[in-house]
PDB file of C-alpha atoms and ligand atoms in Angstrom:
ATOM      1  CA  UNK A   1     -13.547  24.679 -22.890  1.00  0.00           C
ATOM      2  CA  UNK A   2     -16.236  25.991 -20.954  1.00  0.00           C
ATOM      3  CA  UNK A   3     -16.678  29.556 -20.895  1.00  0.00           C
ATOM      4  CA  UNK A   4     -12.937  30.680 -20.455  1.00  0.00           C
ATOM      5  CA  UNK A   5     -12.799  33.617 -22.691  1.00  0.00           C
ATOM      6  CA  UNK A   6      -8.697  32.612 -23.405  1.00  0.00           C
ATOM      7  CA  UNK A   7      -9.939  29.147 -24.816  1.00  0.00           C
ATOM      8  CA  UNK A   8     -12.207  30.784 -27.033  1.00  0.00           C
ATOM      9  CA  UNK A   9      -9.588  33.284 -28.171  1.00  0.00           C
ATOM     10  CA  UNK A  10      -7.416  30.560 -28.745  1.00  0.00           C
ATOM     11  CA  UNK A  11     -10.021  28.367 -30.759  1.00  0.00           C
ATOM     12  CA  UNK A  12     -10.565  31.668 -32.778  1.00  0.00           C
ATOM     13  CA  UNK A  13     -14.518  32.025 -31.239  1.00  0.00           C
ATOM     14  CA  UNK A  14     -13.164  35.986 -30.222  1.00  0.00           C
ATOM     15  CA  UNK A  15     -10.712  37.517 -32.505  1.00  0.00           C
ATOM     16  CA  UNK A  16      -7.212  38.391 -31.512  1.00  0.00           C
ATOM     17  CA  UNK A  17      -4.012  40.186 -32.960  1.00  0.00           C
ATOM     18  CA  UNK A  18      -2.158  36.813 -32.904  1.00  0.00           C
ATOM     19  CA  UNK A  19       1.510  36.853 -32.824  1.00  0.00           C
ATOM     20  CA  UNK A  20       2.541  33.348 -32.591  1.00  0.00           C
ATOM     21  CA  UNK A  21       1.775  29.693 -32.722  1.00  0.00           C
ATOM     22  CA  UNK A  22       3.225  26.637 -31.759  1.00  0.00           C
ATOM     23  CA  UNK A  23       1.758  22.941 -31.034  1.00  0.00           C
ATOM     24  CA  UNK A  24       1.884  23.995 -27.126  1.00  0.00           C
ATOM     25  CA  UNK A  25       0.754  27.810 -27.214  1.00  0.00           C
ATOM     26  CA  UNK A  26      -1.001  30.557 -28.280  1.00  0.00           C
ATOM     27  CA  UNK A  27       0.143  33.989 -28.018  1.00  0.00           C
ATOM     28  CA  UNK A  28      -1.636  37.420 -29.173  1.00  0.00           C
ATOM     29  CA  UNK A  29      -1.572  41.392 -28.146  1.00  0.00           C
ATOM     30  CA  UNK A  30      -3.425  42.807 -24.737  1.00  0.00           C
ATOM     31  CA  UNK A  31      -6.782  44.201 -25.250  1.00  0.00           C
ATOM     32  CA  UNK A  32      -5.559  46.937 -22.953  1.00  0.00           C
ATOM     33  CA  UNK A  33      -1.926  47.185 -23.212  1.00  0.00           C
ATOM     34  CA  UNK A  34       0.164  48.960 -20.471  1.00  0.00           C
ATOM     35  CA  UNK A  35       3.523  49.092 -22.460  1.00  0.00           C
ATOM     36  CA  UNK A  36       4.235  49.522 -26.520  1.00  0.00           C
ATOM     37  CA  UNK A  37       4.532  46.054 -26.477  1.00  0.00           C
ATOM     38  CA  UNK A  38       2.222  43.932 -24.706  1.00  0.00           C
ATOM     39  CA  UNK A  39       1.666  40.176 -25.639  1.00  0.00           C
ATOM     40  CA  UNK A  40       0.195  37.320 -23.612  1.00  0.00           C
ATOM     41  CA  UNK A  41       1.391  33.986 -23.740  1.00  0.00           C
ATOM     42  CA  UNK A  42      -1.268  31.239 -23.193  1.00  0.00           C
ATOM     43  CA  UNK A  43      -0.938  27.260 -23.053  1.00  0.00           C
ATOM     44  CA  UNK A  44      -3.365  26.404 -25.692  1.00  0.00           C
ATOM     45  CA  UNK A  45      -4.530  23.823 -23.139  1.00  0.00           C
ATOM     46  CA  UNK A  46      -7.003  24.711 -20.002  1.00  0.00           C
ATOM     47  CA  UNK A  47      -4.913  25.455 -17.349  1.00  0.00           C
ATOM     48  CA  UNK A  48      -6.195  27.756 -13.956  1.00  0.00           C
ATOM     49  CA  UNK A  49      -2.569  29.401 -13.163  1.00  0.00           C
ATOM     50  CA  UNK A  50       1.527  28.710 -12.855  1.00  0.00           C
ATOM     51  CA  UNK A  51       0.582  26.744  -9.748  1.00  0.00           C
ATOM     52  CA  UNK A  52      -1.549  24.225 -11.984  1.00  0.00           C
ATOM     53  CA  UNK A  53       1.518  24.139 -15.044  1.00  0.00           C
ATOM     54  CA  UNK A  54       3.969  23.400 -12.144  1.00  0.00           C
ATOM     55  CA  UNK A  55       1.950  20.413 -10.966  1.00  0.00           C
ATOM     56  CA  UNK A  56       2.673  19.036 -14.443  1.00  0.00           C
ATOM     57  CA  UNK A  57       5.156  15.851 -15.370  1.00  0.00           C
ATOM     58  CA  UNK A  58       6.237  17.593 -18.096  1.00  0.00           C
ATOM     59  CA  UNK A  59       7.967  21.208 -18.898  1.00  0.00           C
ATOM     60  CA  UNK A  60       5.528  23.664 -20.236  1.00  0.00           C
ATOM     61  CA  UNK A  61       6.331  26.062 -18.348  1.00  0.00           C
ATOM     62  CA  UNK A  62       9.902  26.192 -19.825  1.00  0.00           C
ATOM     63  CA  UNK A  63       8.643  26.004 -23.077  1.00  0.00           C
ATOM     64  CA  UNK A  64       5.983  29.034 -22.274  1.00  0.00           C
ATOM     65  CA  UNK A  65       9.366  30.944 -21.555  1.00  0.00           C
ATOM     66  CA  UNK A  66      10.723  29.767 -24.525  1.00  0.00           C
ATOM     67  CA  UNK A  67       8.267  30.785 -27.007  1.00  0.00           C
ATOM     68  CA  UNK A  68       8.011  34.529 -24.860  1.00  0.00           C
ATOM     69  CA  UNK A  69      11.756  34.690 -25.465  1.00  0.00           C
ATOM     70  CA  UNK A  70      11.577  34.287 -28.975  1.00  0.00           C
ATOM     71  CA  UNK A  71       8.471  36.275 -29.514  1.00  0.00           C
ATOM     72  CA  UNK A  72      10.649  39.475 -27.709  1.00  0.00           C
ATOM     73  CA  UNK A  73      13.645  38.893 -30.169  1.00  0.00           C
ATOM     74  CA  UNK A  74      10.953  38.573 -33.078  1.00  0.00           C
ATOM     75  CA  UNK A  75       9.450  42.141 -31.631  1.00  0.00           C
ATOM     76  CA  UNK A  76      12.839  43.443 -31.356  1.00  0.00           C
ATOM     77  CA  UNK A  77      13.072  43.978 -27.898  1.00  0.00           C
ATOM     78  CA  UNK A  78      16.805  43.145 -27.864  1.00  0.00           C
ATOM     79  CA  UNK A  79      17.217  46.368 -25.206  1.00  0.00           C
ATOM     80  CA  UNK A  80      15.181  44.614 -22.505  1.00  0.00           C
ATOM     81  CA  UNK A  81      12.080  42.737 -21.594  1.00  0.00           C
ATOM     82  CA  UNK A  82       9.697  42.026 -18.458  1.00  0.00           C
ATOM     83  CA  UNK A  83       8.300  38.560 -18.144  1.00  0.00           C
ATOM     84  CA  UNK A  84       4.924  38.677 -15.450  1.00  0.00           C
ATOM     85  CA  UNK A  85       2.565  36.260 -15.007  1.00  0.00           C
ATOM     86  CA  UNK A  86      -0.168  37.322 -12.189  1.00  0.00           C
ATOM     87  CA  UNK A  87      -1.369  34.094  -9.633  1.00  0.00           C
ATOM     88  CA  UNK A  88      -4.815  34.231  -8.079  1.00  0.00           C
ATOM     89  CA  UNK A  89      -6.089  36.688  -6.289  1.00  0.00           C
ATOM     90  CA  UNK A  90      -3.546  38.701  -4.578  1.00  0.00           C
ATOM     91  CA  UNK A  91      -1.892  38.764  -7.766  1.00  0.00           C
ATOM     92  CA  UNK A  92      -4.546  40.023  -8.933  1.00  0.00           C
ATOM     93  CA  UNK A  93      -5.106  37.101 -11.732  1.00  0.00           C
ATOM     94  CA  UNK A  94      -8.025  38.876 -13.840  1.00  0.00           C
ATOM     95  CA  UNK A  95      -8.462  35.544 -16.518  1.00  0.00           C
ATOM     96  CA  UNK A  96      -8.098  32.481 -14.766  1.00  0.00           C
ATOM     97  CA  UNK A  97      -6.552  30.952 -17.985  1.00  0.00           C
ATOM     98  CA  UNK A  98      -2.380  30.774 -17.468  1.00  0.00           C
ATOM     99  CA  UNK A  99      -0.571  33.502 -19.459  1.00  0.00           C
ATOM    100  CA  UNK A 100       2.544  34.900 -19.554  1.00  0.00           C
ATOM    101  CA  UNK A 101       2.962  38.937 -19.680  1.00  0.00           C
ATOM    102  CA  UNK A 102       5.358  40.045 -22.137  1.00  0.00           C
ATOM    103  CA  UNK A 103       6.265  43.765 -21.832  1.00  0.00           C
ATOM    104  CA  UNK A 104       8.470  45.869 -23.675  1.00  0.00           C
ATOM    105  CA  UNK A 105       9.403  48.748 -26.164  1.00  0.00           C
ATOM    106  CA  UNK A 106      10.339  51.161 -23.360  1.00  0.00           C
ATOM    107  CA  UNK A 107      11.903  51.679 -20.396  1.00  0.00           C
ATOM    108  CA  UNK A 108       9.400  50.220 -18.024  1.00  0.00           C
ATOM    109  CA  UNK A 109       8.916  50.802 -14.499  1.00  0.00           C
ATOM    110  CA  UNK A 110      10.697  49.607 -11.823  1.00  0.00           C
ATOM    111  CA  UNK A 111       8.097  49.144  -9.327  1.00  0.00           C
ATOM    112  CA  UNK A 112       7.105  46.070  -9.503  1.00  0.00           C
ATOM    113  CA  UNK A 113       4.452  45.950  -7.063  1.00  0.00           C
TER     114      UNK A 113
HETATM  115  P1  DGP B   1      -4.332  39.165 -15.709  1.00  0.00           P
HETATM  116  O1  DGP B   1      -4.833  40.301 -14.941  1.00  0.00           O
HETATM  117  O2  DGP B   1      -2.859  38.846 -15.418  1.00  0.00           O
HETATM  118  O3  DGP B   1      -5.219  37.944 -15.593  1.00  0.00           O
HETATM  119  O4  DGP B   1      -4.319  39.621 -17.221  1.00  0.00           O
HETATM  120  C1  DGP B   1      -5.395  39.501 -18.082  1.00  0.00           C
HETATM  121  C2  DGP B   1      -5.068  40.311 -19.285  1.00  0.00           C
HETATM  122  O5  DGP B   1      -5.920  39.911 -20.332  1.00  0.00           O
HETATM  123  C3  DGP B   1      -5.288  41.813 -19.118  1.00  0.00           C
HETATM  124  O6  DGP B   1      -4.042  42.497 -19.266  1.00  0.00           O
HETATM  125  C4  DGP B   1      -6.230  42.211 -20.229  1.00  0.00           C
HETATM  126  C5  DGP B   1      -6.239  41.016 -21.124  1.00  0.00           C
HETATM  127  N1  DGP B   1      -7.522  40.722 -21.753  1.00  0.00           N
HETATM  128  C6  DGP B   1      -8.715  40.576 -21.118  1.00  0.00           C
HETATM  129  N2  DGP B   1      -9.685  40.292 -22.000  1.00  0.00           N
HETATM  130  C7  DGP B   1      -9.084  40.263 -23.231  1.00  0.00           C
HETATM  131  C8  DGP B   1      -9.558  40.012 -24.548  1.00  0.00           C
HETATM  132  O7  DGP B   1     -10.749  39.760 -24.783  1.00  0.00           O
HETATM  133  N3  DGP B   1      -8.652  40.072 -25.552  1.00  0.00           N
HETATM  134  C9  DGP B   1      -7.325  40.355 -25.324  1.00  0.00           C
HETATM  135  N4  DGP B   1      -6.509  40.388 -26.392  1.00  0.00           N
HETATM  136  N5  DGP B   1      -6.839  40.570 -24.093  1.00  0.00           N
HETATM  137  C10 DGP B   1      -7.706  40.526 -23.062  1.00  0.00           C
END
């Protein structure tokens, strides 16, 4: 576990406004949320990024999406949804702990960049 600050959060060493739960994630509300609905989706195992998850045999990454697409219908977000997850530095990864951005509850942007 190391010092990742999402591990800790996940082992319930830092408190969190958890969400959800399943064997394969973790999922709780942004500390600093930039829509009315702002959850992050972590593997509950150490990974860096999506580049790691994709170098895996099996399909946690699918089930990441999964478990964000059920979290928006549980939030009621049936009028629309944005999905992010930010890779290394110029994508300006802050936590080097994979998560999923789950945004909603308004109209949001459409820059994307
Ligand atoms: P990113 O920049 O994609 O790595 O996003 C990291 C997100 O994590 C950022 O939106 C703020 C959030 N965050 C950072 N520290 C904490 C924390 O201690 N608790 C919670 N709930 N969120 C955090």
């Amino acid at each position: 576990m190391g010092d990742c600050l999402f591990c800790r959060i996940i082992a319930g060493e830092i408190p969190s406004q958890k969400v959800y739960e399943d064997e394969k994630c973790y999922a709780f509300r942004d500390i600093n949320p930039q829509a009315p609905v702002h959850i992050l989706i972590a593997p509950k195992e150490h990974m860096r990024n999506i580049t790691e998850c994709a170098e895996r045999e099996d399909d946690l990454a699918g089930s990441l999406m999964k478990a964000a697409v059920k979290i928006a219908k549980a939030e009621g977000l049936e009028n629309g949804f944005r999905l992010v997850t930010n890779n290394g530095q110029d994508g300006c990864q802050s936590v080097d702990h994979l998560h999923i951005h789950l945004m909603g509850g308004k109209k949001l942007s459409e820059r994307m960049s």
